[in-house]
PDB file of C-alpha atoms in Angstrom:
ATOM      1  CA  UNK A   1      92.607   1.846  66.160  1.00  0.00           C
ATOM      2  CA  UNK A   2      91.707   5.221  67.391  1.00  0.00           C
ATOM      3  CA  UNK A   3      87.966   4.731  67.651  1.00  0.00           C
ATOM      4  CA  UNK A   4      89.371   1.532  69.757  1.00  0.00           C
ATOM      5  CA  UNK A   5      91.296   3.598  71.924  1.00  0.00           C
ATOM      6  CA  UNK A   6      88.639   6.559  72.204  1.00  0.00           C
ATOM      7  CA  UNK A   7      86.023   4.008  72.935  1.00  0.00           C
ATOM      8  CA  UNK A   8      87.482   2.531  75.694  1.00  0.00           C
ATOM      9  CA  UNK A   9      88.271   6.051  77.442  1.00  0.00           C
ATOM     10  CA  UNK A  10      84.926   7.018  76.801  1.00  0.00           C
ATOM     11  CA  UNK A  11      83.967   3.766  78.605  1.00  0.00           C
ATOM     12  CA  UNK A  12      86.416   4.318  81.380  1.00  0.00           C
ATOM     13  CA  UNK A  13      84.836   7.853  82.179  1.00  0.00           C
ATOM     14  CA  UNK A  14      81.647   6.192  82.225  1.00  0.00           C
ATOM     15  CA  UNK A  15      82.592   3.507  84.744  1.00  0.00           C
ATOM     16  CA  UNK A  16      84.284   5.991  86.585  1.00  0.00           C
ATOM     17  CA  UNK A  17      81.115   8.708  86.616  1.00  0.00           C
ATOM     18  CA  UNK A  18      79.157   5.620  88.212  1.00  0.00           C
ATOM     19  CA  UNK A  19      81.635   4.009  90.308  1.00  0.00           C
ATOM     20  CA  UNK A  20      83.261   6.908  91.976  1.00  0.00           C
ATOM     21  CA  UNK A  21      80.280   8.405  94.350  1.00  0.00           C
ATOM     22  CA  UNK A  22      80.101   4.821  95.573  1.00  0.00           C
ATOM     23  CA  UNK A  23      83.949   4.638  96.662  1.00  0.00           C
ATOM     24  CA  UNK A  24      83.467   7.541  97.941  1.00  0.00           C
ATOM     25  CA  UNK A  25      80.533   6.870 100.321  1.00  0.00           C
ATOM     26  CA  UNK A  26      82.399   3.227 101.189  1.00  0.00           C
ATOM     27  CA  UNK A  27      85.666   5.284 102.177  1.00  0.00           C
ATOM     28  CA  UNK A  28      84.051   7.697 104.304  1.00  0.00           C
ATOM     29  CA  UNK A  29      81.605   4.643 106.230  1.00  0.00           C
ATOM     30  CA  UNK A  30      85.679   3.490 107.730  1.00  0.00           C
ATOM     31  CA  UNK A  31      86.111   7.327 108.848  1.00  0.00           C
ATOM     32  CA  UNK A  32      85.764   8.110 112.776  1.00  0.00           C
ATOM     33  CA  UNK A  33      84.127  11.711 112.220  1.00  0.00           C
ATOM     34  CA  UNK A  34      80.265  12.353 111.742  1.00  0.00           C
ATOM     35  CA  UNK A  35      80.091  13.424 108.329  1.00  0.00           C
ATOM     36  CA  UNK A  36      81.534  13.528 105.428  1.00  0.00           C
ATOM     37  CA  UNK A  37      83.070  16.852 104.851  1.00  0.00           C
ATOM     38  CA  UNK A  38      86.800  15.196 105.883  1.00  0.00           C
ATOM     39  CA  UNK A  39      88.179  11.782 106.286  1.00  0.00           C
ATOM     40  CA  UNK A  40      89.757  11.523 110.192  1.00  0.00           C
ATOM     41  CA  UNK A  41      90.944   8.252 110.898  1.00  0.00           C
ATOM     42  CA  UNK A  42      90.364   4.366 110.035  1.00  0.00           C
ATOM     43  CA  UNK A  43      87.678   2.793 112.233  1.00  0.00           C
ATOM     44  CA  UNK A  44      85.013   0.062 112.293  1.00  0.00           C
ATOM     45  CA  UNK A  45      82.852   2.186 114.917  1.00  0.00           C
ATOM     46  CA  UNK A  46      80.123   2.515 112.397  1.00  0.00           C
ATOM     47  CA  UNK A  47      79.898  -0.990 110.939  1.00  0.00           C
ATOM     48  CA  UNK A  48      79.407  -1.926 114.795  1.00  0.00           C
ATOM     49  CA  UNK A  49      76.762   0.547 115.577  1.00  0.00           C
ATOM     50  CA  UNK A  50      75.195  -0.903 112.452  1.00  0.00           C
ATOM     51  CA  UNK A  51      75.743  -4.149 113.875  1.00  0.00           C
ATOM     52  CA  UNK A  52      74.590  -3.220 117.291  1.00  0.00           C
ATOM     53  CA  UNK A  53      71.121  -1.510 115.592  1.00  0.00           C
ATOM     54  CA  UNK A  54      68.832  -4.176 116.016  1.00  0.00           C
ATOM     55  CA  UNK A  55      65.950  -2.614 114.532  1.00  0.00           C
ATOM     56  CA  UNK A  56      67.803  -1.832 111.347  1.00  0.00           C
ATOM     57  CA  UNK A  57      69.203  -5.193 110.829  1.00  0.00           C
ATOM     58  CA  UNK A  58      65.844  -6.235 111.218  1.00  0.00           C
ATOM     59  CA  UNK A  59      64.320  -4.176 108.547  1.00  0.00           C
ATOM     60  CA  UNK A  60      67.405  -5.610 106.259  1.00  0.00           C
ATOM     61  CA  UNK A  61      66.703  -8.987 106.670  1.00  0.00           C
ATOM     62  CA  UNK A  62      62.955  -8.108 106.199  1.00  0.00           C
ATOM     63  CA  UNK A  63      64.078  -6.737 102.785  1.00  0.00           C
ATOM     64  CA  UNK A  64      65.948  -9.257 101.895  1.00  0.00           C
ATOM     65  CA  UNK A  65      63.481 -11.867 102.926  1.00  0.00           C
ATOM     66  CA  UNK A  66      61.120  -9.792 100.347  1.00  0.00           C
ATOM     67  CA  UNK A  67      63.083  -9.554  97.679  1.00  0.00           C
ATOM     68  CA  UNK A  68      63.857 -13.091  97.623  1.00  0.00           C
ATOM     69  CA  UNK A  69      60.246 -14.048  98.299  1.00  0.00           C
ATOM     70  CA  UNK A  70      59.278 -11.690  95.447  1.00  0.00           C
ATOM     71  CA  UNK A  71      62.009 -12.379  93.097  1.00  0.00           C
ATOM     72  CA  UNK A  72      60.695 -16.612  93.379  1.00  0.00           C
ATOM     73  CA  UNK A  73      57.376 -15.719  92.474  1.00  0.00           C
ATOM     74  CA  UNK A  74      57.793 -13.486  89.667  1.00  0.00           C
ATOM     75  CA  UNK A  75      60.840 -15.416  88.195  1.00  0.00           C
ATOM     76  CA  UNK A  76      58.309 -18.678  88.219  1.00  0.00           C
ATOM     77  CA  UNK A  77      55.229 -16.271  86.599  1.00  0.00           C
ATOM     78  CA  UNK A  78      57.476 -14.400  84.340  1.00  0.00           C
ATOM     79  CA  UNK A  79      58.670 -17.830  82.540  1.00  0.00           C
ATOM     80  CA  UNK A  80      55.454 -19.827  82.533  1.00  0.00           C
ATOM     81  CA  UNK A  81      53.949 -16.089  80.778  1.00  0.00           C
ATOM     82  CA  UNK A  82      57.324 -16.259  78.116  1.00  0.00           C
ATOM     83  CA  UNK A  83      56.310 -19.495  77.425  1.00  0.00           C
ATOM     84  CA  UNK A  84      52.751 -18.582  76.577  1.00  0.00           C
ATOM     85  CA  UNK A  85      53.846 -15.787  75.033  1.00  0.00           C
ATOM     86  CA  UNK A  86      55.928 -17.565  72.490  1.00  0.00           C
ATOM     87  CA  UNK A  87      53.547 -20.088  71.566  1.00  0.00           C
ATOM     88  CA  UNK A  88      50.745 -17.549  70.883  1.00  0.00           C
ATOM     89  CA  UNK A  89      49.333 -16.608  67.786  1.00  0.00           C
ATOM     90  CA  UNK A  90      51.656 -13.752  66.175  1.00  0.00           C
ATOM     91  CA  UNK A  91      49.079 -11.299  66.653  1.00  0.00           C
ATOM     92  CA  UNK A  92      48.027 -11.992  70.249  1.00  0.00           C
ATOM     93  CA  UNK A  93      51.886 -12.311  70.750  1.00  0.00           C
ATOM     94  CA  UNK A  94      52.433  -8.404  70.089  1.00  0.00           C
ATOM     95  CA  UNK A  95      49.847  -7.186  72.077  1.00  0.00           C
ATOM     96  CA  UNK A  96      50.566  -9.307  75.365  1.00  0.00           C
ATOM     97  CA  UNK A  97      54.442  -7.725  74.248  1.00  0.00           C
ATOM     98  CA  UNK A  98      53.066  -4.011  74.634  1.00  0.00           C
ATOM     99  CA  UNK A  99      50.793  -4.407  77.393  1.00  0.00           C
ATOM    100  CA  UNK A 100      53.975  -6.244  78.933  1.00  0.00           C
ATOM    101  CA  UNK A 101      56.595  -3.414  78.016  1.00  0.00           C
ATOM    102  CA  UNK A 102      54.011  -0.409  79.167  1.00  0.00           C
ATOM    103  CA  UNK A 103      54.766  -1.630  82.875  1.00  0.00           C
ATOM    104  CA  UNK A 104      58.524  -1.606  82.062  1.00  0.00           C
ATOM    105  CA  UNK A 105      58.271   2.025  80.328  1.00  0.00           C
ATOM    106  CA  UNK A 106      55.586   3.152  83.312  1.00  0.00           C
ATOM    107  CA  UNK A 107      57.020   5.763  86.063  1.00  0.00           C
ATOM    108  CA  UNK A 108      57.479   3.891  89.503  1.00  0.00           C
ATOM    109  CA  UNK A 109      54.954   6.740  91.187  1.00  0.00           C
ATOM    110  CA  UNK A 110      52.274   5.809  88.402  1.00  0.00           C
ATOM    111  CA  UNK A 111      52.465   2.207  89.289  1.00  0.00           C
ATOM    112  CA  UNK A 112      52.682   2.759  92.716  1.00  0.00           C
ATOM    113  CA  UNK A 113      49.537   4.650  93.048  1.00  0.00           C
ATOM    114  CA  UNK A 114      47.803   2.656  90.852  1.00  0.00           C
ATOM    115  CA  UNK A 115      48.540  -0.298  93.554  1.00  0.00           C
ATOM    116  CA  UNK A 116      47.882   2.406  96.336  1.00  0.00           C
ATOM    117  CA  UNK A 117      44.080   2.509  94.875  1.00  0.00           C
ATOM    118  CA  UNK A 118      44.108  -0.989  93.996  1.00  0.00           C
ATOM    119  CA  UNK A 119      44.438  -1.807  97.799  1.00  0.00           C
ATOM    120  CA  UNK A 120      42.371   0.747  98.959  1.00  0.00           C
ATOM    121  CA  UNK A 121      39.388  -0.194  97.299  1.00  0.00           C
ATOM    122  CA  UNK A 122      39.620  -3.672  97.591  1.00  0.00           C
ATOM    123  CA  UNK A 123      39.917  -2.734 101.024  1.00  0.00           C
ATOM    124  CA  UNK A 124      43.209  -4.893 101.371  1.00  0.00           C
ATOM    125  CA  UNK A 125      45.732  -3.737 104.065  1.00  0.00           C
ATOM    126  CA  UNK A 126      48.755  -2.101 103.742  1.00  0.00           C
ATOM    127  CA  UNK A 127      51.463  -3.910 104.576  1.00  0.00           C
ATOM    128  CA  UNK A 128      54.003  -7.235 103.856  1.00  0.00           C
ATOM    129  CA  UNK A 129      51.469  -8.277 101.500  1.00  0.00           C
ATOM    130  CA  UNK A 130      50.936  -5.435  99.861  1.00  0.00           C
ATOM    131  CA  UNK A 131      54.540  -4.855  99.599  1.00  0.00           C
ATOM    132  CA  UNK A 132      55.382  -8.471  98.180  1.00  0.00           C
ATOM    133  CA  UNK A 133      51.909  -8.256  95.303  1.00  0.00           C
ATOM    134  CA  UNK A 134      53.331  -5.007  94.010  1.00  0.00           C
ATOM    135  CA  UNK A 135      57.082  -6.318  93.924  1.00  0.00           C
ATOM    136  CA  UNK A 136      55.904  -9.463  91.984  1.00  0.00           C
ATOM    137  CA  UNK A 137      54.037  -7.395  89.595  1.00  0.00           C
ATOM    138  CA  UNK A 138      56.625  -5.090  88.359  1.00  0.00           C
ATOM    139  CA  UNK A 139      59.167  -7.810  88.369  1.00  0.00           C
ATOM    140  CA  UNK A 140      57.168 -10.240  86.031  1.00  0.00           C
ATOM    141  CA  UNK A 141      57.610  -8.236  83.322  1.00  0.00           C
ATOM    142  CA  UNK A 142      61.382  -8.452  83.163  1.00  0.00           C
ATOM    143  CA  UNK A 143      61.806 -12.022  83.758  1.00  0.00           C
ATOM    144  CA  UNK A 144      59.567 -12.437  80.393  1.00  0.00           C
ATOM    145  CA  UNK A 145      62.119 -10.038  78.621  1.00  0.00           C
ATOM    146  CA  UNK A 146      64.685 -12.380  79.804  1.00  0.00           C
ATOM    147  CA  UNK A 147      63.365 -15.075  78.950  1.00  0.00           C
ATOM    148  CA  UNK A 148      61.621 -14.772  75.793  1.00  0.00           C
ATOM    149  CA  UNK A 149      65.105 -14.493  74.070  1.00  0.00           C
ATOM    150  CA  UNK A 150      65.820 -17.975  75.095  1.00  0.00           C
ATOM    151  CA  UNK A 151      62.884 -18.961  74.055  1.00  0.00           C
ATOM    152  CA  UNK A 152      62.965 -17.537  70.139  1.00  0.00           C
ATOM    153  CA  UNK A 153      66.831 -18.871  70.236  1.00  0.00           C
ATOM    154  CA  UNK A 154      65.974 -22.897  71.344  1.00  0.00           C
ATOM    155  CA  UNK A 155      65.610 -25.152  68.698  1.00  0.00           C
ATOM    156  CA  UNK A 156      61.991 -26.671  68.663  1.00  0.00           C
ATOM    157  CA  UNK A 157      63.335 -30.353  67.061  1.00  0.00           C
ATOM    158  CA  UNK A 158      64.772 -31.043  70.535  1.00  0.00           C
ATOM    159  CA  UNK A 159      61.200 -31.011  71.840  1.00  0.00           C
ATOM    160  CA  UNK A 160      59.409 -32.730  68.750  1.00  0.00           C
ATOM    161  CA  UNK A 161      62.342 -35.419  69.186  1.00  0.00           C
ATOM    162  CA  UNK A 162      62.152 -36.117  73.209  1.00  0.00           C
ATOM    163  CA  UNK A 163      58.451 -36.262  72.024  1.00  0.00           C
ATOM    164  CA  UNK A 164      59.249 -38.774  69.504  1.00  0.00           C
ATOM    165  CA  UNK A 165      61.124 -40.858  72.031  1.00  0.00           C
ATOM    166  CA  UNK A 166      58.396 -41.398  74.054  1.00  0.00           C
ATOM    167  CA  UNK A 167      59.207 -38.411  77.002  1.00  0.00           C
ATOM    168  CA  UNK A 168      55.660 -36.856  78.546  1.00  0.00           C
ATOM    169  CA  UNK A 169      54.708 -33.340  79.120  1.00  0.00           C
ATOM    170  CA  UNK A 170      56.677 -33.187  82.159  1.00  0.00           C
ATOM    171  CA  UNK A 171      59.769 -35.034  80.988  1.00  0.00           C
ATOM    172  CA  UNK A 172      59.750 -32.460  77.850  1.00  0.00           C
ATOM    173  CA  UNK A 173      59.579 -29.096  80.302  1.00  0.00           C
ATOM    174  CA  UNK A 174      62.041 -30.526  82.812  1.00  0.00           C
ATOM    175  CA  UNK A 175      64.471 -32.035  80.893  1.00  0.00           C
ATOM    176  CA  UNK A 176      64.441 -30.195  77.853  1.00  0.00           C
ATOM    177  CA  UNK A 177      62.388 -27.009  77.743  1.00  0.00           C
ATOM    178  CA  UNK A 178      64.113 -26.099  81.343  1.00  0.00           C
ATOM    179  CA  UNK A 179      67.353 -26.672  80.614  1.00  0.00           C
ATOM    180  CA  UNK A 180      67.574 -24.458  77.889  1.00  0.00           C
ATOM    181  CA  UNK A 181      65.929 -21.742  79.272  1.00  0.00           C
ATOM    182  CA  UNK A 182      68.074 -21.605  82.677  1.00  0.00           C
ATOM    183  CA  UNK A 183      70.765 -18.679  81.803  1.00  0.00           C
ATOM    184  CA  UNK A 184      67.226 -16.298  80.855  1.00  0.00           C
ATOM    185  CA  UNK A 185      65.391 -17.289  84.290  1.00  0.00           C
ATOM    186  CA  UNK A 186      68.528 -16.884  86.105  1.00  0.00           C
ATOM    187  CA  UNK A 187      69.181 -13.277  84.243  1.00  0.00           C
ATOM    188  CA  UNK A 188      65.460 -12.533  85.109  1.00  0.00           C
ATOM    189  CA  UNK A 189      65.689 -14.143  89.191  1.00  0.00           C
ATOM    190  CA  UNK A 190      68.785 -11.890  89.799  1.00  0.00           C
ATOM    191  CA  UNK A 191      66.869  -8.792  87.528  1.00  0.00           C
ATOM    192  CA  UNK A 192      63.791  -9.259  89.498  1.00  0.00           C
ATOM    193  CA  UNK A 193      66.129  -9.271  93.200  1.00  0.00           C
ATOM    194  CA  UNK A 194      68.392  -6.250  92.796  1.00  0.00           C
ATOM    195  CA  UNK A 195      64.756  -4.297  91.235  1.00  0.00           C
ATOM    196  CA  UNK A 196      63.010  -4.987  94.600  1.00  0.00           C
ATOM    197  CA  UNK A 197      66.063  -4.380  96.826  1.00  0.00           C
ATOM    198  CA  UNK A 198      66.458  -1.293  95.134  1.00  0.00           C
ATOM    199  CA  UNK A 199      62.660  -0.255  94.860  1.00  0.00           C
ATOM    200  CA  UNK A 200      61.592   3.093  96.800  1.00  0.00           C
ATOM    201  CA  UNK A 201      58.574   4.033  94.989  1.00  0.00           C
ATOM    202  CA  UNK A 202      56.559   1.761  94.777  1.00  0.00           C
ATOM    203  CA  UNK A 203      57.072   0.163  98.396  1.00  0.00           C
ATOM    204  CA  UNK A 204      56.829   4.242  99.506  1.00  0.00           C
ATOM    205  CA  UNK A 205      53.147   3.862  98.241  1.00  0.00           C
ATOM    206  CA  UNK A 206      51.854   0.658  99.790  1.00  0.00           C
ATOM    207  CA  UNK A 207      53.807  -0.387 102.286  1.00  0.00           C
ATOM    208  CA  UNK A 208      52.645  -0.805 105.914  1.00  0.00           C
ATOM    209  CA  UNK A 209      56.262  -1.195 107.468  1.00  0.00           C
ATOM    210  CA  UNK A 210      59.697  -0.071 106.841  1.00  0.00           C
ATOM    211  CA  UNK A 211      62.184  -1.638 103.944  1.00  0.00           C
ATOM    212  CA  UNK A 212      65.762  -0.698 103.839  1.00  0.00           C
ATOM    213  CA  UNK A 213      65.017   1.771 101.218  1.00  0.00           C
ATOM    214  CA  UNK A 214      61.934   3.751 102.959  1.00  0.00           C
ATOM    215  CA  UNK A 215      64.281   3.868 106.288  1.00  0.00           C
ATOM    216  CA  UNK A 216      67.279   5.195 104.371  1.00  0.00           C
ATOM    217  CA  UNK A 217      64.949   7.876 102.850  1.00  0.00           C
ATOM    218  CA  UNK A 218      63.830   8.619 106.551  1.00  0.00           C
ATOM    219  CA  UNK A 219      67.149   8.817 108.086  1.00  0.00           C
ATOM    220  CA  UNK A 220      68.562  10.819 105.189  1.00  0.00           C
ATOM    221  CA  UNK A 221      65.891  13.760 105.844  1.00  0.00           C
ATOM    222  CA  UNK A 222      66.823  13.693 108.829  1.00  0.00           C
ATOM    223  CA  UNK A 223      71.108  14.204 107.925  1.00  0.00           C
ATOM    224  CA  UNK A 224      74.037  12.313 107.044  1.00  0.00           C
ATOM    225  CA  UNK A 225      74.196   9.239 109.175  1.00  0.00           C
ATOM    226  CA  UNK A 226      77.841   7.356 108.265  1.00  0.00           C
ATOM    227  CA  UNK A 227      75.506   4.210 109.680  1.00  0.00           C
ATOM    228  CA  UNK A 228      73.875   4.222 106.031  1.00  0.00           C
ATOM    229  CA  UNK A 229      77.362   4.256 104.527  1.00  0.00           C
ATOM    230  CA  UNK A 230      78.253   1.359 106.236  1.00  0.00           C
ATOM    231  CA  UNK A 231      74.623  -0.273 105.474  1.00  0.00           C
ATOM    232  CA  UNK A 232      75.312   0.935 101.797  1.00  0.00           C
ATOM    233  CA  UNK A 233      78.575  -0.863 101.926  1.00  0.00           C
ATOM    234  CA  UNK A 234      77.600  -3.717 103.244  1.00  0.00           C
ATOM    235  CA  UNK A 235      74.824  -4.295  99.926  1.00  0.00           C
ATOM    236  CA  UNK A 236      77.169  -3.309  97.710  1.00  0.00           C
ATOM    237  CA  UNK A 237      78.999  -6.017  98.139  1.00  0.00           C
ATOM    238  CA  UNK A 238      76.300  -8.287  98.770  1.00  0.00           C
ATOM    239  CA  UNK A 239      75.111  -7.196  95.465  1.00  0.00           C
ATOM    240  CA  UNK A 240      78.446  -7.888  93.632  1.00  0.00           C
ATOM    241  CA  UNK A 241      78.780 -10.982  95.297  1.00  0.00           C
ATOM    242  CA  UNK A 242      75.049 -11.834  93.562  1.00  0.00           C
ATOM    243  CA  UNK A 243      76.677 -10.951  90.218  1.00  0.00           C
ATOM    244  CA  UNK A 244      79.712 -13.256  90.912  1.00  0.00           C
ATOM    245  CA  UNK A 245      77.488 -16.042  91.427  1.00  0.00           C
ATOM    246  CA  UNK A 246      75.121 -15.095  88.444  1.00  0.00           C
ATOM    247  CA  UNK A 247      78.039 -14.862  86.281  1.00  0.00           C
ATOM    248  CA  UNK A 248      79.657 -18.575  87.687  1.00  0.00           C
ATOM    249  CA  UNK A 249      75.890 -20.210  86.741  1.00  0.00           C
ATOM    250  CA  UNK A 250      75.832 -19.038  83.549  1.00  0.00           C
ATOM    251  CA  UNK A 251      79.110 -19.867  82.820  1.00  0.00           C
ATOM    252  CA  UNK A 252      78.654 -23.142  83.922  1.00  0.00           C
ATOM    253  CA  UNK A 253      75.098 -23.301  82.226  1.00  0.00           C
ATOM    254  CA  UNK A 254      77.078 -22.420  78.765  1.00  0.00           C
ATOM    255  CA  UNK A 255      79.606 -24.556  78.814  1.00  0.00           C
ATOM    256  CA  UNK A 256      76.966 -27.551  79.443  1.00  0.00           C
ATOM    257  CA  UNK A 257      75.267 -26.135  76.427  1.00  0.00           C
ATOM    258  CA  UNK A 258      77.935 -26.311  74.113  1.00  0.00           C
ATOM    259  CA  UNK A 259      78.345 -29.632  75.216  1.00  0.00           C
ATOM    260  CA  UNK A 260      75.114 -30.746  74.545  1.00  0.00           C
ATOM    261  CA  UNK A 261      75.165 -28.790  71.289  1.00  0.00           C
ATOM    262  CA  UNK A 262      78.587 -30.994  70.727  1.00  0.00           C
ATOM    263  CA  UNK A 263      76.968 -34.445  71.110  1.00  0.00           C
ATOM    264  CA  UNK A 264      74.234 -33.217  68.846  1.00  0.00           C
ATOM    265  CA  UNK A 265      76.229 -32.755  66.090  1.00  0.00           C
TER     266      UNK A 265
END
C-alpha cells in the first residue's frame, strides 16, 4: 500500500516537473505586459499579433506541411523495413536491428552533419528537400520500433489460412497483414510527426529556409517575445489534440481486434 501511495507521488512530482514550465509559458502568452517577469492583465493581444504575422504563420504551416509530408513517407518505409526485418534470417535480423537502433542512440548534431556533408558533396541544395530527406531518415527508424512489436505479436496461421482460402499477395497484406499491424504504424505516424515538429538540429544543419523551430531559436536570441508563447500554446494543444485522436484509433483499432480474436475462437 505504501509503495502504491509513494509511487504515485513520485509520479505526480514528475508530471508536475514537466508540466509546470509549460503552464507557465501558456499563462503568461494571455498577459498584456512584454515579458514575463509579472502577469498584468488578461488579453488576446498576442494571439492576434500572432495571427496578424503573416510570415510566421507561414513558416507554421510550412512545418506542418513537412512534418506531415515526412511523417507519410517514413511511416510507409518504416513498416515495409519491419516487415523485412521480421522475415529475415535471425542473424541478418540483429544486425539490420543495430544498424537501425545506432540512428536512434546517435546525437541529433552527428546526424545532422553527417546530412550537412551528404548534401554538400552530392552537391544537392539546401533547402525543402533537404529538410524533408533528413526528416524521413531519422523517423524510419522509429516507425520500425513500433512496428516490429506488432509484428513478433500477430499470429502467422491467419496468413497461412487466408492463403489457404485462396486470398493473393495483396488480399493477404491488406486484409490481414494490415489490419493487424495498424495500432504500431499509427504509434510510429504520430512518433515520426511530433519528432519532426519538434526537430531543431538536424533541420539547423540542412535547411535552406526557416521551420518553426529554427525561427523560435532566432527570435529567442534575440529576447522574450510573448508571440512565441502564444505560438507555443497554440502547438501544444495541437499536439494534445494529435494524442486524443491517436488514443480514439487505437481504441477503436483494439476493440475490433478483440472482436476478431472473439469470432476466432
Amino acid at each position: 500500500m505504501k509503495k502504491t501511495i509513494w509511487g504515485r507521488v513520485y509520479f505526480g512530482l514528475v508530471l508536475l516537473i514537466i508540466y509546470l514550465p509549460i503552464f507557465y509559458l501558456i499563462y503568461f502568452s494571455f498577459s498584456s505586459g512584454s515579458s514575463m517577469d509579472h502577469f498584468r492583465h488578461f488579453t488576446w493581444e498576442h494571439y492576434q499579433t500572432l495571427f496578424a504575422d503573416k510570415r510566421l504563420l507561414a513558416i507554421l504551416l510550412e512545418t506542418i506541411m513537412l512534418a506531415l509530408l515526412s511523417s507519410l513517407a517514413a511511416t510507409a518505409l518504416g513498416t515495409f523495413g519491419a516487415i523485412a526485418i521480421q522475415r529475415s534470417k535471425e542473424a541478418y535480423r540483429k544486425i539490420l536491428l543495430s544498424f537501425n537502433n545506432i540512428l536512434i542512440v546517435s546525437p541529433d548534431v552527428i546526424i545532422g552533419a553527417s546530412f550537412l556533408i551528404l548534401f554538400t558533396a552530392l552537391g544537392f541544395s539546401l533547402g525543402f528537400a533537404s529538410v524533408l530527406l533528413s526528416h524521413i531518415a531519422f523517423s524510419v527508424p522509429i516507425v520500425v520500433l513500433m512496428v516490429l512489436p506488432k509484428l513478433k505479436e500477430m499470429d502467422n496461421s491467419l496468413i497461412d489460412a487466408a492463403r489457404d482460402l485462396g486470398a493473393n499477395n495483396y488480399q493477404v497484406f491488406s486484409q490481414v497483414l494490415l489490419p493487424a499491424l495498424t495500432p504500431g504504424i499509427l504509434s510510429g505516424f504520430f512518433m515520426a510527426l511530433t519528432y519532426s515538429l519538434d526537430d531543431f538540429a538536424v533541420t539547423f544543419f540542412v535547411t535552406g529556409f526557416t521551420t518553426l523551430s529554427v525561427e523560435i531559436y532566432s527570435r529567442a536570441r534575440q529576447g522574450i517575445d510573448l508571440e512565441v508563447n502564444a505560438l507555443s500554446t497554440i502547438i501544444f494543444f495541437f499536439v494534445l489534440l494529435l494524442v486524443g485522436v491517436y488514443y480514439f484509433l487505437t481504441k477503436r483499432q483494439g476493440k475490433k481486434a478483440n472482436r476478431l480474436g472473439g469470432l476466432l475462437r
